[in-house]
Tab-separated table of C-alpha atoms in Angstrom:
chain	number	residue	atom	x	y	z
A	1	MET	CA	192.740	120.411	107.583
A	2	ASN	CA	190.476	119.946	104.577
A	3	GLU	CA	189.831	123.331	102.956
A	4	HIS	CA	186.201	122.272	102.500
A	5	ARG	CA	185.657	121.470	106.140
A	6	TYR	CA	182.600	123.148	107.677
A	7	TYR	CA	182.843	125.268	110.834
A	8	PRO	CA	179.367	125.858	112.337
A	9	ILE	CA	179.200	128.246	115.305
A	10	LEU	CA	176.756	126.579	117.688
A	11	LYS	CA	175.237	127.683	120.968
A	12	TRP	CA	175.741	124.870	123.459
A	13	LYS	CA	172.063	124.285	124.190
A	14	GLN	CA	170.111	121.058	124.076
A	15	GLY	CA	168.743	121.575	120.578
A	16	GLU	CA	172.250	122.090	119.233
A	17	HIS	CA	174.187	119.314	120.940
A	18	HIS	CA	171.339	116.851	120.415
A	19	ALA	CA	171.458	117.760	116.709
A	20	LEU	CA	175.131	116.753	116.694
A	21	ARG	CA	174.249	113.429	118.353
A	22	GLU	CA	172.108	112.453	115.396
A	23	LEU	CA	174.778	113.156	112.775
A	24	PRO	CA	176.443	110.046	111.337
A	25	LYS	CA	180.198	109.812	111.791
A	26	GLU	CA	180.889	110.575	108.135
A	27	ILE	CA	179.154	113.957	108.524
A	28	GLN	CA	180.868	114.698	111.836
A	29	ALA	CA	184.210	113.866	110.222
A	30	ALA	CA	183.643	116.762	107.791
A	31	ILE	CA	182.897	119.453	110.389
A	32	SER	CA	184.582	121.235	113.280
A	33	PRO	CA	181.968	122.812	115.565
A	34	ILE	CA	182.785	126.127	117.213
A	35	ILE	CA	180.919	125.924	120.508
A	36	ASP	CA	179.706	129.279	121.805
A	37	TYR	CA	178.853	128.499	125.421
A	38	PRO	CA	175.840	130.565	126.557
A	39	ASP	CA	175.437	132.287	129.893
A	40	MET	CA	173.246	130.787	132.609
A	41	ASP	CA	169.543	131.504	132.210
A	42	TRP	CA	168.125	134.244	134.408
A	43	ASP	CA	165.296	133.577	136.870
A	44	PHE	CA	163.117	136.655	136.426
A	45	GLU	CA	160.773	135.778	139.275
A	46	ASN	CA	163.547	135.471	141.858
A	47	ASN	CA	165.951	137.961	140.236
A	48	CYS	CA	168.933	135.597	140.141
A	49	TYR	CA	170.562	133.033	137.882
A	50	LYS	CA	168.764	129.691	137.730
A	51	LYS	CA	172.063	127.840	138.253
A	52	ASN	CA	175.491	128.627	139.585
A	53	LEU	CA	178.538	128.267	137.349
A	54	THR	CA	179.437	124.782	138.597
A	55	GLN	CA	175.910	123.512	137.927
A	56	HIS	CA	175.910	125.176	134.502
A	57	LEU	CA	179.112	123.435	133.426
A	58	THR	CA	178.880	120.084	135.202
A	59	ASN	CA	177.430	118.096	132.279
A	60	PHE	CA	179.596	119.620	129.553
A	61	GLY	CA	181.991	116.693	129.297
A	62	THR	CA	179.320	113.995	129.259
A	63	ASN	CA	177.136	115.921	126.801
A	64	LEU	CA	180.115	116.501	124.510
A	65	LYS	CA	180.999	112.812	124.607
A	66	LYS	CA	177.431	111.866	123.661
A	67	ALA	CA	177.305	114.479	120.901
A	68	TRP	CA	180.783	114.149	119.390
A	69	LYS	CA	181.724	110.682	118.152
A	70	VAL	CA	184.909	111.370	116.179
A	71	GLU	CA	188.513	111.967	117.237
A	72	SER	CA	188.967	115.514	115.948
A	73	PRO	CA	188.822	118.415	118.424
A	74	VAL	CA	186.054	120.982	118.695
A	75	TYR	CA	186.514	124.699	119.297
A	76	LEU	CA	185.251	126.353	122.469
A	77	ASP	CA	184.427	129.997	123.204
A	78	VAL	CA	183.322	130.708	126.789
A	79	ASN	CA	183.434	134.509	126.670
A	80	LYS	CA	179.833	134.757	127.885
A	81	LEU	CA	180.951	133.017	131.093
A	82	ASP	CA	184.072	135.124	131.594
A	83	LYS	CA	182.297	137.550	133.932
A	84	HIS	CA	181.681	134.685	136.368
A	85	ALA	CA	185.370	133.806	136.722
A	86	THR	CA	186.447	134.646	140.268
A	87	ASP	CA	189.603	132.563	140.705
A	88	ASP	CA	192.720	133.712	138.863
A	89	SER	CA	193.907	130.117	138.482
A	90	VAL	CA	190.656	128.446	137.388
A	91	HIS	CA	188.622	129.960	134.555
A	92	PRO	CA	185.449	128.475	132.977
A	93	LEU	CA	187.672	127.619	130.000
A	94	ASP	CA	189.929	125.529	132.266
A	95	THR	CA	186.903	123.772	133.745
A	96	CYS	CA	185.333	122.953	130.382
A	97	ILE	CA	188.574	121.628	128.916
A	98	GLU	CA	189.187	119.474	131.992
A	99	LEU	CA	185.647	118.068	131.776
A	100	ALA	CA	186.026	117.384	128.046
A	101	ASN	CA	189.415	115.726	128.460
A	102	SER	CA	188.055	113.501	131.227
A	103	GLU	CA	185.613	112.105	128.653
A	104	GLY	CA	188.255	111.662	125.961
A	105	ARG	CA	187.286	114.751	123.972
A	106	LYS	CA	189.685	117.448	122.778
A	107	ILE	CA	189.251	121.225	122.793
A	108	ILE	CA	190.863	124.104	120.895
A	109	PRO	CA	190.278	127.374	122.792
A	110	VAL	CA	188.843	130.394	120.985
A	111	TYR	CA	190.133	133.857	121.858
A	112	SER	CA	189.401	137.398	120.699
A	113	PRO	CA	191.495	140.514	121.405
A	114	LEU	CA	188.251	141.935	122.819
A	115	TYR	CA	188.315	139.377	125.641
A	116	SER	CA	189.673	139.941	129.139
A	117	GLU	CA	193.182	139.415	130.475
A	118	LYS	CA	191.974	136.550	132.659
A	119	TYR	CA	190.537	134.892	129.545
A	120	SER	CA	193.879	135.345	127.790
A	121	ASP	CA	195.653	133.763	130.769
A	122	ALA	CA	193.305	130.766	130.571
A	123	VAL	CA	194.045	130.323	126.864
A	124	GLN	CA	197.782	130.395	127.594
A	125	ARG	CA	197.274	127.451	129.960
A	126	ASN	CA	195.453	125.432	127.294
A	127	THR	CA	197.299	125.689	123.971
A	128	GLU	CA	198.369	122.045	123.580
A	129	LEU	CA	196.291	121.900	120.385
A	130	GLY	CA	196.903	125.492	119.365
A	131	ALA	CA	194.261	128.202	119.457
A	132	CYS	CA	191.646	129.935	117.323
A	133	LEU	CA	191.718	133.723	117.058
A	134	ARG	CA	188.214	135.120	116.570
A	135	ILE	CA	188.561	138.477	114.863
A	136	LYS	CA	185.843	140.929	113.873
A	137	ALA	CA	186.065	141.394	110.113
A	138	GLN	CA	185.925	145.177	110.387
A	139	ALA	CA	188.907	145.144	112.773
A	140	LEU	CA	190.964	143.459	110.051
A	141	VAL	CA	189.718	145.917	107.453
A	142	ASP	CA	190.799	148.789	109.710
A	143	ASN	CA	194.202	147.179	110.413
A	144	GLU	CA	193.493	147.144	114.144
A	145	VAL	CA	194.815	143.624	114.784
A	146	ASP	CA	198.382	142.302	114.670
A	147	LEU	CA	197.731	138.585	114.291
A	148	ASN	CA	201.361	137.567	114.617
A	149	SER	CA	201.738	139.410	117.912
A	150	LEU	CA	198.579	137.739	119.172
A	151	ALA	CA	199.882	134.316	118.195
A	152	GLU	CA	203.235	135.046	119.821
A	153	SER	CA	201.490	136.067	123.053
A	154	PHE	CA	200.371	132.444	123.316
A	155	TRP	CA	203.814	131.138	122.209
A	156	LEU	CA	202.267	129.775	119.010
A	157	GLU	CA	203.460	129.680	115.405
A	158	GLN	CA	201.141	130.499	112.507
A	159	ASP	CA	200.615	126.834	111.675
A	160	GLU	CA	199.274	126.272	115.199
A	161	VAL	CA	196.672	129.018	114.880
A	162	ASP	CA	193.240	129.072	113.246
A	163	ILE	CA	191.779	132.443	112.274
A	164	LEU	CA	188.023	133.014	112.439
A	165	ILE	CA	187.047	136.115	110.459
A	166	ASP	CA	183.669	136.882	111.993
A	167	LEU	CA	181.259	139.135	110.110
A	168	GLY	CA	178.512	138.536	112.672
A	169	ASN	CA	174.963	139.263	111.551
A	170	ILE	CA	174.645	140.570	107.994
A	171	ASP	CA	171.819	141.724	105.718
A	172	ASP	CA	173.600	143.347	102.759
A	173	GLU	CA	175.439	140.978	100.429
A	174	THR	CA	177.410	143.575	98.460
A	175	TRP	CA	178.672	145.486	101.498
A	176	SER	CA	179.408	142.306	103.463
A	177	TYR	CA	181.379	140.853	100.554
A	178	GLU	CA	183.520	143.989	100.357
A	179	VAL	CA	184.216	143.735	104.089
A	180	ALA	CA	184.980	140.011	103.823
A	181	ILE	CA	187.357	140.297	100.866
A	182	SER	CA	189.147	143.294	102.381
A	183	ALA	CA	189.501	141.518	105.736
A	184	PHE	CA	190.816	138.405	104.027
A	185	ARG	CA	193.273	140.443	101.970
A	186	ASN	CA	194.614	142.178	105.087
A	187	LEU	CA	194.883	138.847	106.883
A	188	ALA	CA	196.844	137.355	103.992
A	189	SER	CA	199.263	140.285	104.173
A	190	GLN	CA	200.149	139.148	107.709
A	191	GLY	CA	201.181	135.679	106.576
A	192	ASP	CA	199.926	132.628	104.729
A	193	ALA	CA	200.925	129.806	107.073
A	194	TRP	CA	197.848	129.941	109.295
A	195	ARG	CA	196.483	126.474	110.049
A	196	THR	CA	192.980	127.386	108.912
A	197	VAL	CA	191.232	130.620	107.950
A	198	ILE	CA	187.463	130.618	108.403
A	199	ILE	CA	184.996	133.216	107.161
A	200	ALA	CA	181.747	133.112	109.133
A	201	ALA	CA	178.585	135.197	109.167
A	202	SER	CA	174.847	134.890	109.697
A	203	SER	CA	172.084	136.223	107.469
A	204	TYR	CA	169.543	134.197	109.425
A	205	PRO	CA	166.701	136.506	110.530
A	206	GLU	CA	167.277	137.894	114.019
A	207	THR	CA	163.514	137.767	114.547
A	208	GLN	CA	160.677	135.981	112.785
A	209	ALA	CA	158.312	138.886	113.413
A	210	GLY	CA	158.222	139.872	109.735
A	211	ILE	CA	157.854	136.341	108.383
A	212	PRO	CA	154.278	135.622	107.204
A	213	ASN	CA	152.222	132.765	108.623
A	214	ASP	CA	150.685	129.831	106.772
A	215	GLN	CA	153.026	129.828	103.785
A	216	LEU	CA	156.602	128.964	102.893
A	217	TYR	CA	158.870	131.988	103.109
A	218	GLU	CA	162.465	132.241	101.903
A	219	VAL	CA	165.391	134.463	102.893
A	220	PRO	CA	168.693	134.359	100.938
A	221	ARG	CA	171.661	132.650	102.623
A	222	LEU	CA	173.976	135.593	102.058
A	223	GLU	CA	176.877	134.072	104.010
A	224	TRP	CA	177.069	131.171	101.543
A	225	ASN	CA	177.064	133.519	98.554
A	226	ILE	CA	179.760	135.723	100.094
A	227	TRP	CA	182.026	132.819	101.003
A	228	GLN	CA	181.764	131.389	97.486
A	229	LYS	CA	182.807	134.735	95.991
A	230	VAL	CA	185.821	135.059	98.294
A	231	TYR	CA	186.738	131.422	97.723
A	232	SER	CA	186.652	131.904	93.946
A	233	GLU	CA	189.241	134.703	94.092
A	234	HIS	CA	192.610	133.527	92.803
A	235	GLU	CA	194.864	136.246	94.236
A	236	PHE	CA	195.471	134.413	97.530
A	237	ARG	CA	197.795	131.535	98.385
A	238	ILE	CA	195.462	130.516	101.206
A	239	GLN	CA	191.806	129.609	100.772
A	240	PRO	CA	189.053	130.360	103.275
A	241	SER	CA	186.953	127.688	104.927
A	242	PHE	CA	183.215	128.193	105.385
A	243	GLY	CA	181.522	128.925	108.671
A	244	ASP	CA	178.120	130.177	109.728
A	245	TYR	CA	175.885	130.279	112.793
A	246	SER	CA	173.785	127.347	111.551
A	247	ILE	CA	170.107	128.238	112.148
A	248	GLY	CA	171.019	131.017	114.548
A	249	VAL	CA	172.497	134.486	114.870
A	250	GLU	CA	175.347	136.173	116.676
A	251	THR	CA	174.261	137.229	120.165
A	252	GLU	CA	176.033	139.727	122.384
A	253	ASP	CA	176.952	139.022	125.979
A	254	VAL	CA	174.560	140.728	128.417
A	255	ASN	CA	174.023	140.753	132.154
A	256	GLY	CA	171.578	138.125	133.379
A	257	SER	CA	168.715	140.522	134.065
A	258	ASP	CA	169.086	141.950	130.543
A	259	GLN	CA	168.317	138.606	128.915
A	260	PRO	CA	165.002	138.377	127.022
A	261	ASP	CA	162.218	137.631	129.506
A	262	PRO	CA	160.507	134.399	128.349
A	263	ARG	CA	157.321	135.440	130.156
A	264	LYS	CA	156.953	138.267	127.651
A	265	MET	CA	157.746	136.193	124.583
A	266	ASN	CA	155.073	134.649	122.392
A	267	ALA	CA	156.952	132.931	119.580
A	268	ALA	CA	155.195	131.194	116.726
A	269	ALA	CA	155.607	127.504	116.015
A	270	SER	CA	157.793	127.214	112.949
A	271	ILE	CA	159.906	124.763	110.984
A	272	ARG	CA	163.342	126.184	110.190
A	273	TYR	CA	164.873	124.727	107.050
A	274	SER	CA	167.626	125.548	104.592
A	275	THR	CA	168.067	124.961	100.884
A	276	ASP	CA	171.141	125.395	98.714
A	277	HIS	CA	170.618	129.148	98.502
A	278	ASN	CA	167.941	130.152	101.010
A	279	TRP	CA	166.652	129.925	104.542
A	280	LEU	CA	163.150	128.479	104.378
A	281	PHE	CA	160.436	128.955	106.988
A	282	SER	CA	157.141	127.167	107.444
A	283	LYS	CA	155.614	129.343	110.138
A	284	GLY	CA	152.397	128.858	112.052
A	285	ARG	CA	150.646	130.667	114.867
A	286	SER	CA	151.591	131.398	118.454
A	287	ALA	CA	152.870	128.234	120.129
A	288	ARG	CA	151.538	129.475	123.469
A	289	ASP	CA	148.028	129.991	122.111
A	290	TYR	CA	147.778	127.256	119.468
A	291	GLY	CA	150.264	124.663	120.704
A	292	TRP	CA	152.746	122.549	118.782
A	293	ASP	CA	150.172	120.268	117.151
A	294	GLN	CA	150.202	122.689	114.219
A	295	THR	CA	153.675	121.394	113.287
A	296	LYS	CA	152.015	118.524	111.429
A	297	GLU	CA	150.503	120.926	108.898
A	298	LEU	CA	153.696	122.990	108.795
A	299	CYS	CA	155.705	119.882	107.938
A	300	GLN	CA	153.182	118.792	105.324
A	301	ARG	CA	153.603	122.150	103.604
A	302	LEU	CA	157.381	121.726	103.578
A	303	VAL	CA	157.388	118.104	102.414
A	304	ALA	CA	155.099	119.058	99.528
A	305	ALA	CA	157.527	121.749	98.336
A	306	THR	CA	159.051	120.131	95.261
A	307	GLY	CA	162.686	121.073	94.760
A	308	LYS	CA	163.057	122.415	98.292
A	309	TYR	CA	162.536	119.508	100.696
A	310	LYS	CA	165.537	117.170	100.400
A	311	GLY	CA	163.670	113.954	101.130
A	312	LYS	CA	163.270	111.800	104.220
A	313	ASP	CA	166.573	109.989	103.724
A	314	PHE	CA	168.725	113.134	103.538
A	315	SER	CA	169.263	113.555	107.286
A	316	TRP	CA	167.842	112.631	110.668
A	317	GLY	CA	166.122	116.035	110.696
A	318	ASP	CA	164.506	115.446	107.310
A	319	LYS	CA	163.248	112.056	108.484
A	320	TYR	CA	161.666	113.699	111.531
A	321	ILE	CA	159.941	116.288	109.323
A	322	TYR	CA	158.568	113.523	107.105
A	323	LEU	CA	157.305	111.455	110.040
A	324	ARG	CA	155.673	114.509	111.601
A	325	ALA	CA	153.939	115.309	108.308
A	326	GLU	CA	152.597	111.742	108.311
A	327	GLY	CA	151.447	112.083	111.913
A	328	ASP	CA	153.741	109.240	112.996
A	329	ILE	CA	155.770	111.192	115.553
A	330	SER	CA	155.091	113.650	118.364
A	331	SER	CA	154.653	117.382	117.832
A	332	GLY	CA	157.774	118.235	119.824
A	333	ASN	CA	158.595	121.682	121.191
A	334	ALA	CA	160.912	124.587	120.439
A	335	THR	CA	164.005	122.571	121.411
A	336	THR	CA	162.917	119.653	119.217
A	337	TRP	CA	162.617	121.840	116.156
A	338	ARG	CA	165.957	123.528	116.765
A	339	LYS	CA	167.441	120.037	116.880
A	340	VAL	CA	165.719	119.156	113.612
A	341	GLY	CA	166.746	122.380	111.866
A	342	ASN	CA	170.372	122.256	112.998
A	343	ASN	CA	170.744	118.601	112.052
A	344	HIS	CA	169.383	119.218	108.548
A	345	HIS	CA	171.413	122.382	107.989
A	346	ILE	CA	174.747	120.881	109.022
A	347	THR	CA	174.110	117.933	106.707
A	348	LEU	CA	173.169	120.308	103.882
A	349	VAL	CA	176.348	122.380	104.161
A	350	VAL	CA	178.560	119.286	104.269
A	351	ASP	CA	176.796	118.089	101.113
A	352	GLN	CA	177.299	121.462	99.409
A	353	LEU	CA	180.996	121.586	100.280
A	354	SER	CA	181.558	118.007	99.137
A	355	LYS	CA	180.411	118.993	95.660
A	356	LEU	CA	183.171	121.611	95.460
A	357	SER	CA	185.954	119.077	96.061
């Protein structure tokens, strides 16, 4: 695969897969999404899941077909659904791959040594296209993982295996770089024939609570800086590919009742954007109290930011921001603006990587 291919880790929610739908084929051809399938939403009033597992998965194949228009496979991690697997012969991974294949779409399963035995068994049943090993960076630093033994457990050779070095959420560039370079060095010592090696992290804010209202606010994209530093090292025969969590963060698997209660949340309306080096926020007031009409002013502030806004022709998301600033399109909702932000960010990263070729 192209060493400058982009590997965004995306939650499989409407804002994310609708963002993929709006990407032109030439952008999709330069990325390989790593789908992180979320758990079912919890119904806090009735103290149960809103859907059962079958209902939660039933549209995966059709949604993937609508979202993914190119021939290359996507990666799939269903660890957050593993706890719902009750049949030893049919795992959520099996179900998702069957649904995807029925729509002509191909899946590479993602596995971590932290996952269950039943998850491992499901991966073994679905390695026609190889597998991706998702490894915590610190585990590689501490020499806790034998990658070759893991690959052999799935009867795979190195050139059939992708390695995802996952730093998770980060906020310290110097420390995270040291972890990343050490993890990559230890990985390289275990072989250099891996199909792809991806370094992924997220410096996206885990909460917008500290982001000021009514102004543009920037946060450094540390994951981009770290990847560039590792990529520029010349001691390795293999080169890392870039991954991130798009406009999101790593989230841990929790029991349904431990999910954030939306009744207690009062998020602000905000436009999430990215520039070559920073995350950029145009944040307003409480969406519950002030509504989403305020997005017009938020978009106007962003469009007026010379040297930051990429222009209405850069991506579908940028066009939506421009039209909203002009008042020519609806205010949308939280899902709409996740779609806009993801679509812009994926396009931005592909553009950045293309300039390194």
